[in-house]
Amino acid sequence: MRYGETGFNLEIDLTTGNIERVETDPRDTELYLGGLGTNAKLIWDRVPPEADAFSPENLLIFASGLLCGTPATGCNRTIVTTISPQTKLMAFSMMGGFWAPELKYAGYDKVIFRGKSPELVYLYINNDKVELRAAEHLRGRGSVETAELIRQELKEPKAQVAAIGMAGENRVFFASIEQGRSSASRGGIGAVMGDKNLKAVVVRGTKDISLARPAEFMELCQEVLEYIKFRNENPVPGVMPILAGLGSPQEMKVHDEKWHTENFSWGNSRTRRKEFWSEEVERDWTETMDKMRTRLISCYNCPMTCGATISPPGMPTYMMKCFSKLTYTMAAFADLEFGLGIAQSATEYGVDGFSAPQVMAFALELLENGILTDEDFPGMPEDNEGRFYWLLDHIVRREGIGDILADGTYWAAQRIGKGAEEYAHNNIKKHEQLPLKLSMLNPIYFIMYATGEKINITQIEGQFPQAPFPKREHREAFVKDWFQVPDEKFKQYFLDWEPRGENSIPYYPTPPMVCDIVDWQERMHYIDDALGMCAGLSSFPLKPPYHIHNYPKFISAGAGYDMDEEKLTQAIKRYRTLVRANNTRRGMRRKDEQPPKDHWKKRFPELEQELLDTYYAFKGWNSDGIPTETTLRELGLDYVADDFIERGILTKDEEAPPQKAAADQEKEA
Amino acid sequence: MPGEKKTKTVKTIKVDVDKCNGCRACEVICSAFHAAPKYSSNNPERSRIRVIREPLKDVYVPVYAGEYTPAECMGRDKYIIDGKEYDECAFCRASCPSRSLFKEPDSGLPLKCDMCEGEDEPLCVKWCIVDALTYEEREEEVEEGEEMEEMEVGLEALADKFGMDKIRDAMARLSQHKKD
Ligand code: SF4
Ligand code: SF4
Ligand code: SF4
């Protein structure tokens, strides 16, 4: 008997309509855990590097995490993995909500799609009954609308539906998959779903999920719940509200948007509005929020209420996930009322709330600067807000200029030419980033931005404070109950971190310390994505209830694997390296690992190179960011090493990388 | 003795639908608690509390499994609350023939909330840390009557479904089987 996971995947060949239930190898789970880990293995094994995102060979994998559906609070992520049409790399986006646990209750860990359906279809999974059904009548329907129509059609009000809207159908490069109160947005995986002619994946399950050592597991769950209560009552002092508590930033609860509106950039990611947040704005925004927000809502088995149902006047109600609250507003220099309104359309169309607003602002910037002209925007309204609605509409329909913009700022700029590239200035690996334009290079963030393969910074950062606290006594107070650290040295790093002077950024934390810090942050995220845990209770906030010390116990008691911190760390390193290997094989190299040029005003080219060199060595990658043969073999990834050598990506006898944490080495030296 | 009045501690759970966020943690823990052995598995479909969720209509109502009823009732009324229309059945606590709610998914036997017998506090209340569910005890004068055991409720449901004769036959066969 398998614990935690069901031990079965569904294999769907959309070309032939063939459906199979396939037992999986428990050894794979032990090596790569579940969720993103085993997804990365499937992509390696079955998607050749030559296969384009829109080729039938590309897989689209809907996976639950290893512990989804168990009573572990907040463990509800669906991890969707494929090749991104935009970055051409492995895309993996996580969504909360209710879908993954339902899949587990239906008796499956993953649904793996290959091929392309000749007609628009949806997949209906009802326990052992799995069928592809015609979806032509749903073409053009919104994602939320589609979910409702399917539930009615199937007479299954409890079915969970992950669907694409028009953007996905039309292969918009930043199309999302929407589900419940969540979405998988980054990397344009909705476009791959649309390309496969798959409108929705519907699941309903009524089976049991078993635990290996129930009493132990429940005790751990109880501790987590208690700690959540404690943290709710004791927010971290001295940090901004979204960092003080748990849950993904809780945008829906928090009225005070001073920090985001003044620190993130407006428009096409250019303009900081330092004094934006006035009393009047605050009053106005609070009123709008109170008027439109019906209820704060949660994902499956989590008390944190990070989302909300929003009812904009004259528009259907929809569910909003954390941050899209501000993205459209800020791209358009508009108010919250506009933002919450347009997000309704954007959710139905199914587009990524980070990319879509930036693409629209980019188009208008090109127009203002004469690179595009009025003729490119026939019939576009005069007013600012109307223009955004017009643009959104044309993008998701791929009409006129919208067809070009639908490829995202990077590819659109290439197609437009005439210097448009200069305006696509907020990309990493061809994908739009959070609109941050800051002053001083932050070495920790530099490494995360440059080397992260998750494409989104909020899915890499966490654990370590974003900035030093002003006084040593604050820092001392902070480290006192910081039991989540994997090693005591992190406390010292933080204690010595000063806002000014010798121990301040960009030269402190030192490159070796940066390696340790980033590695810890990244490790936590990768654990979450294997287990299906929400980052909001684990890798993202400071002092979370899940951490490196209790995770191995959760896995042992839940899934029955013999797990400790070291073994877990090794498993995570293995599959994180495999994610990189997938991308290495697709051509990703050091040259791609660059934050946007204007991301920070003050840059330090030499330091940046040193940071990259140190981090690559720390990770066991060569100076081009490619995992070395020694690293690969040590992790049991011999098949990757062989493949790299065969393809000439690596040559034999490459130098062995340093084995120890770089900071320890420095100390010894 | 049946018919006599006695004071009894009545365990109740107060439901504040305004506070419910639809997380279904209550379903998770209830089903885990009632698994055999305890906590060995979980499956919301076996839970004795269900959250009626219709997010787009803003309906979030946790409903406890109540009495088993062999026949459908007459009331299938519609209610309009705050301008929204609700189906009466949606909020009904009974395990009744017209719907699959509050029945074991495989056997079809009715489920009923037992207030987590043996625990200090109902577990759904404990897991609902947003206080949509709160536990209350009150003293009440009640007529002493025989409460039906869980097994009897189950048997009655089976008898309703298959007829008494079939059940008797099956029992006879089963006891024969066990003896062998
Ligand atoms: S913390 Fe927020 S986003 Fe995460 S599972 Fe809970 S409700 Fe969902
Ligand atoms: S645990 Fe509480 S908030 Fe969550 S669904 Fe149940 S009643 Fe609602
Ligand atoms: S009180 Fe116990 S038995 Fe009743 S619904 Fe809650 S958890 Fe289930």
XYZ file of C-alpha atoms and ligand atoms in Angstrom, chain A residues 73-77 96-97 181-182 246-248 250 297-307 322 534-537, ligand 1:
37
model
C -2.659 22.286 6.749
C -2.209 24.214 3.507
C -1.051 21.255 1.485
C -3.186 21.776 -1.598
C -0.965 22.792 -4.493
C -3.729 26.575 -4.659
C -7.436 26.055 -4.319
C -9.802 30.693 -6.261
C -6.398 30.137 -7.781
C 1.689 34.035 7.442
C -0.212 33.243 4.306
C 0.559 34.441 0.847
C -2.808 38.538 2.334
C -11.709 32.899 1.355
C -9.160 30.139 1.742
C -7.750 27.238 -0.158
C -8.405 23.664 0.840
C -7.645 22.856 4.452
C -6.107 26.196 5.340
C -7.365 28.948 7.629
C -5.347 31.812 6.156
C -7.925 33.485 3.867
C -5.540 34.891 1.268
C -8.183 35.238 -1.417
C -3.449 37.553 -3.826
C 1.571 26.448 -0.006
C 4.577 28.750 0.115
C 2.479 31.047 2.313
C 2.860 28.674 5.236
S -1.933 30.369 3.080
Fe -3.385 31.374 1.717
S -2.745 30.822 -0.347
Fe -1.780 29.428 1.104
S -3.114 27.662 1.213
Fe -3.671 29.060 2.827
S -5.322 30.317 1.968
Fe -4.271 29.338 0.268
